[in-house]
Amino acid sequence: MARVLSIFCAILFLNGCGEAVDRSPQPVVAERYDAFWLWAGIKPQPVLAQAKSIYILAGEVRADDPGRFRLLRPVTPVAPHAQLWLVVRVETLDWTPQVQGEILNLAEKWNRQGRPLAGVQIDFDSHTRNLKNYAAFLRTFRKDLPSRYRLSITGLLDWSANGDPSALSDLADIVDEVVLQTYQGRETIPGYERWLAKLDDLPMPFRLGLVQGGRWHEPENLNKIPNFRGFVIFLVNSPSRQAPD
């Protein structure tokens, strides 16, 4: 009997090892996801037809001209099948009341046409050490943003590891979600795994931003984190992609 059991165990071991699991980073294939960023200058792709959420860059506030909101998408987008987010790219928090008013008016315009607007996303690369100031800015913006709109922000991976817990708690009280960017330009940030290991303690709902075609391997425990809400894919022109399985 012992010999039979040993043979049986050996068979199980061989079967388990017969097909190796490839855990190396693979290109991000947009067709496997359902939330996307559509930036200025990026051509819409057929994959947007399956989108549940689309974050669309509407305009920007530049550091060299903080008194002006630069409109980058003059035509209101129509996507009746998806939630739309109006994204504002921000280089400085020194807005004038006029700039804020233009952003809020644009949100109302988008909301009146097509599907109701889900919310506004502020795309600002706040340094981790300045999160307290960023939270104060967002609190003021949230106060003026109509309650029917959710507030989303982008964030840096470093926030999860080195962010002041009290500052992160302040952000959690203000925003509805943060999308942490795992890339720079068109490349995934090297060593992103060590930052992701700290996400368990992030006190607000979060998504992870991936770049289309970037190299990525999803951590095994990611879906076990209570505040994890999925991914947003940054679409690029002429990406290097592999066909979906």
Coordinates of C-alpha atoms in Angstrom, one line a residue:
M1 CA 0.0 0.0 0.0
A2 CA 2.8 2.4 0.9
R3 CA 4.4 1.8 -2.5
V4 CA 1.1 2.5 -4.3
L5 CA 0.6 5.7 -2.4
S6 CA 4.2 6.9 -3.3
I7 CA 3.5 6.2 -7.0
F8 CA 0.2 8.1 -6.8
C9 CA 1.8 11.1 -5.1
A10 CA 4.6 11.1 -7.7
I11 CA 2.0 11.2 -10.5
L12 CA 0.2 14.1 -8.9
F13 CA 3.6 15.9 -8.5
L14 CA 4.5 15.4 -12.2
N15 CA 1.0 16.5 -13.4
G16 CA 1.3 19.6 -11.3
C17 CA 4.7 20.5 -12.7
G18 CA 3.9 19.5 -16.3
E19 CA 2.7 22.9 -17.3
A20 CA 4.9 25.7 -15.9
V21 CA 3.1 29.0 -15.0
D22 CA 4.7 32.0 -16.7
R23 CA 4.9 34.7 -14.1
S24 CA 7.1 37.0 -16.1
P25 CA 5.7 40.5 -17.0
Q26 CA 3.6 40.5 -20.2
P27 CA 2.4 43.3 -22.5
V28 CA -0.8 45.0 -21.3
V29 CA -3.6 44.1 -23.7
A30 CA -6.3 46.7 -23.6
E31 CA -9.0 44.2 -24.8
R32 CA -8.8 42.4 -21.4
Y33 CA -10.0 45.5 -19.5
D34 CA -13.0 47.8 -19.3
A35 CA -11.8 51.2 -18.1
F36 CA -9.6 53.5 -20.2
W37 CA -8.0 56.9 -20.3
L38 CA -8.4 58.8 -23.6
W39 CA -5.9 61.6 -23.8
A40 CA -5.6 64.5 -26.2
G41 CA -4.0 63.4 -29.5
I42 CA -4.8 59.7 -28.9
K43 CA -7.0 58.2 -31.6
P44 CA -10.1 56.3 -30.3
Q45 CA -9.7 52.5 -30.6
P46 CA -12.3 49.9 -31.2
V47 CA -11.7 48.6 -27.6
L48 CA -13.6 51.7 -26.3
A49 CA -16.8 50.0 -27.4
Q50 CA -16.4 47.5 -24.5
A51 CA -15.6 50.2 -22.0
K52 CA -17.6 50.6 -18.8
S53 CA -15.6 53.8 -17.8
I54 CA -13.8 56.3 -19.9
Y55 CA -11.6 59.0 -18.4
I56 CA -11.3 61.7 -21.0
L57 CA -8.8 64.6 -20.9
A58 CA -10.8 67.7 -21.3
G59 CA -8.2 70.4 -20.5
E60 CA -5.3 71.5 -18.5
V61 CA -3.9 74.2 -16.2
R62 CA -0.3 74.9 -16.8
A63 CA 2.3 76.1 -14.3
D64 CA 3.3 79.0 -16.6
D65 CA -0.2 80.2 -17.1
P66 CA -2.2 79.3 -13.9
G67 CA -5.0 81.9 -14.7
R68 CA -6.1 80.0 -17.8
F69 CA -8.0 76.8 -18.4
R70 CA -6.8 75.4 -21.7
L71 CA -9.6 73.4 -23.3
L72 CA -8.2 70.4 -25.2
R73 CA -11.5 68.8 -26.2
P74 CA -13.9 71.4 -27.6
V75 CA -16.6 68.9 -28.6
T76 CA -18.5 67.1 -25.8
P77 CA -17.8 63.4 -26.1
V78 CA -20.7 61.0 -26.5
A79 CA -20.4 57.4 -25.1
P80 CA -23.9 56.2 -24.0
H81 CA -22.6 52.8 -23.1
A82 CA -20.0 54.0 -20.6
Q83 CA -19.5 56.2 -17.5
L84 CA -17.7 59.3 -18.5
W85 CA -15.1 61.1 -16.3
L86 CA -13.9 64.6 -17.2
V87 CA -10.2 64.8 -16.6
V88 CA -8.2 68.0 -15.9
R89 CA -4.4 67.8 -16.2
V90 CA -2.9 70.1 -13.6
E91 CA 0.7 71.4 -13.2
T92 CA -0.1 73.9 -10.5
L93 CA -2.6 74.3 -7.7
D94 CA -2.6 78.1 -7.9
W95 CA -5.9 78.3 -9.7
T96 CA -7.9 81.4 -10.0
P97 CA -11.7 81.4 -9.3
Q98 CA -12.2 81.9 -13.0
V99 CA -10.4 78.7 -13.9
Q100 CA -12.3 76.7 -11.4
G101 CA -15.6 78.2 -12.7
E102 CA -14.7 77.2 -16.2
I103 CA -14.0 73.6 -15.2
L104 CA -17.3 73.3 -13.3
N105 CA -19.2 74.9 -16.2
L106 CA -17.7 72.4 -18.6
A107 CA -18.7 69.5 -16.3
E108 CA -22.3 70.8 -16.3
K109 CA -22.1 71.0 -20.1
W110 CA -20.9 67.4 -20.5
N111 CA -23.5 66.3 -18.0
R112 CA -26.4 67.8 -20.1
Q113 CA -25.3 66.0 -23.2
G114 CA -25.4 62.2 -23.7
R115 CA -25.0 60.1 -20.6
P116 CA -24.8 61.8 -17.2
L117 CA -21.2 62.6 -16.2
A118 CA -19.8 60.3 -13.5
G119 CA -17.4 62.8 -12.1
V120 CA -14.3 64.9 -12.4
Q121 CA -10.7 63.6 -12.2
I122 CA -7.8 65.8 -11.2
D123 CA -4.5 64.6 -12.8
F124 CA -1.8 66.1 -10.6
D125 CA 1.5 64.5 -9.6
S126 CA 1.6 65.7 -6.0
H127 CA 4.8 64.9 -4.3
T128 CA 4.3 62.6 -1.4
R129 CA 5.6 65.1 1.1
N130 CA 3.0 67.7 0.0
L131 CA -0.1 65.5 0.4
K132 CA -1.4 67.6 3.2
N133 CA -1.5 70.7 1.0
Y134 CA -3.0 68.7 -1.9
A135 CA -5.7 67.5 0.4
A136 CA -6.5 71.1 1.5
F137 CA -6.8 72.1 -2.2
L138 CA -9.1 69.2 -3.0
R139 CA -11.3 69.9 0.0
T140 CA -12.0 73.4 -1.4
F141 CA -12.6 72.0 -4.9
R142 CA -14.9 69.3 -3.5
K143 CA -16.9 71.9 -1.7
D144 CA -17.7 73.7 -5.0
L145 CA -18.2 70.5 -7.1
P146 CA -21.9 69.6 -7.2
S147 CA -22.6 66.6 -5.1
R148 CA -23.9 64.6 -8.0
Y149 CA -20.4 64.3 -9.3
R150 CA -17.8 62.0 -7.9
L151 CA -14.2 63.2 -7.4
S152 CA -11.3 61.1 -8.6
I153 CA -7.6 61.8 -8.5
T154 CA -4.5 60.2 -10.0
G155 CA -1.6 59.3 -7.6
L156 CA 1.9 58.1 -7.4
L157 CA 3.0 54.7 -6.3
D158 CA 5.2 56.2 -3.7
W159 CA 2.1 57.4 -1.8
S160 CA 1.3 53.9 -0.7
A161 CA 4.7 53.3 0.9
N162 CA 5.8 56.7 2.1
G163 CA 2.7 58.8 2.4
D164 CA 1.9 60.4 5.8
P165 CA -1.0 58.3 7.2
S166 CA -2.8 61.4 8.4
A167 CA -2.5 63.0 5.0
L168 CA -3.8 59.9 3.3
S169 CA -6.7 59.8 5.8
D170 CA -7.5 63.4 4.8
L171 CA -7.6 62.4 1.1
A172 CA -9.8 59.4 1.9
D173 CA -12.3 61.8 3.4
I174 CA -12.5 63.9 0.3
V175 CA -12.0 61.8 -2.8
D176 CA -14.1 58.9 -4.1
E177 CA -11.1 57.1 -5.7
V178 CA -7.5 57.4 -6.5
V179 CA -5.9 55.9 -9.6
L180 CA -2.2 55.1 -8.9
Q181 CA -0.1 55.3 -12.0
T182 CA 2.3 52.3 -12.5
Y183 CA 4.0 53.9 -15.6
Q184 CA 5.9 56.9 -16.9
G185 CA 5.5 57.8 -20.5
R186 CA 4.9 54.5 -22.3
E187 CA 6.9 52.3 -19.9
T188 CA 5.9 50.5 -16.7
I189 CA 7.9 51.8 -13.8
P190 CA 10.7 49.3 -13.0
G191 CA 10.3 47.6 -9.6
Y192 CA 6.6 48.5 -9.3
E193 CA 6.1 45.3 -7.3
R194 CA 7.7 46.7 -4.1
W195 CA 5.3 49.6 -4.1
L196 CA 2.2 47.4 -4.7
A197 CA 3.1 45.4 -1.6
K198 CA 2.1 48.4 0.5
L199 CA -1.3 48.9 -0.9
D200 CA -3.1 47.0 1.8
D201 CA -3.0 50.0 4.1
L202 CA -4.3 52.6 1.5
P203 CA -7.4 54.0 3.2
M204 CA -9.4 54.9 0.1
P205 CA -10.8 53.1 -2.9
F206 CA -8.1 52.8 -5.6
R207 CA -7.5 51.6 -9.1
L208 CA -4.2 50.9 -10.8
G209 CA -3.3 52.8 -14.0
L210 CA -1.5 50.6 -16.6
V211 CA -0.1 51.8 -19.9
Q212 CA -1.2 49.9 -23.0
G213 CA 1.6 47.7 -24.2
G214 CA 3.6 48.1 -21.0
R215 CA 5.1 45.1 -19.2
W216 CA 3.0 44.0 -16.3
H217 CA 2.4 41.0 -14.0
E218 CA -0.5 41.2 -11.6
P219 CA 0.3 40.4 -8.0
E220 CA -1.5 37.3 -6.8
N221 CA -3.1 38.9 -3.7
L222 CA -4.3 42.1 -5.4
N223 CA -8.0 41.1 -5.6
K224 CA -7.9 40.3 -1.9
I225 CA -7.3 44.0 -0.9
P226 CA -10.6 45.4 0.2
N227 CA -10.2 48.9 -1.4
F228 CA -9.0 47.6 -4.8
R229 CA -11.4 48.6 -7.6
G230 CA -9.7 47.4 -10.8
F231 CA -7.6 49.0 -13.5
V232 CA -7.6 51.9 -15.9
I233 CA -5.6 51.5 -19.1
F234 CA -3.8 54.5 -20.6
L235 CA -4.3 54.1 -24.4
V236 CA -1.5 55.0 -26.7
N237 CA -1.2 55.4 -30.5
S238 CA 0.3 52.6 -32.5
P239 CA 1.0 50.5 -29.3
S240 CA 3.0 47.3 -29.3
R241 CA 0.4 44.8 -28.5
Q242 CA -0.2 41.1 -28.5
A243 CA -3.5 39.6 -29.5
P244 CA -5.8 38.7 -26.6
D245 CA -6.2 35.1 -25.7

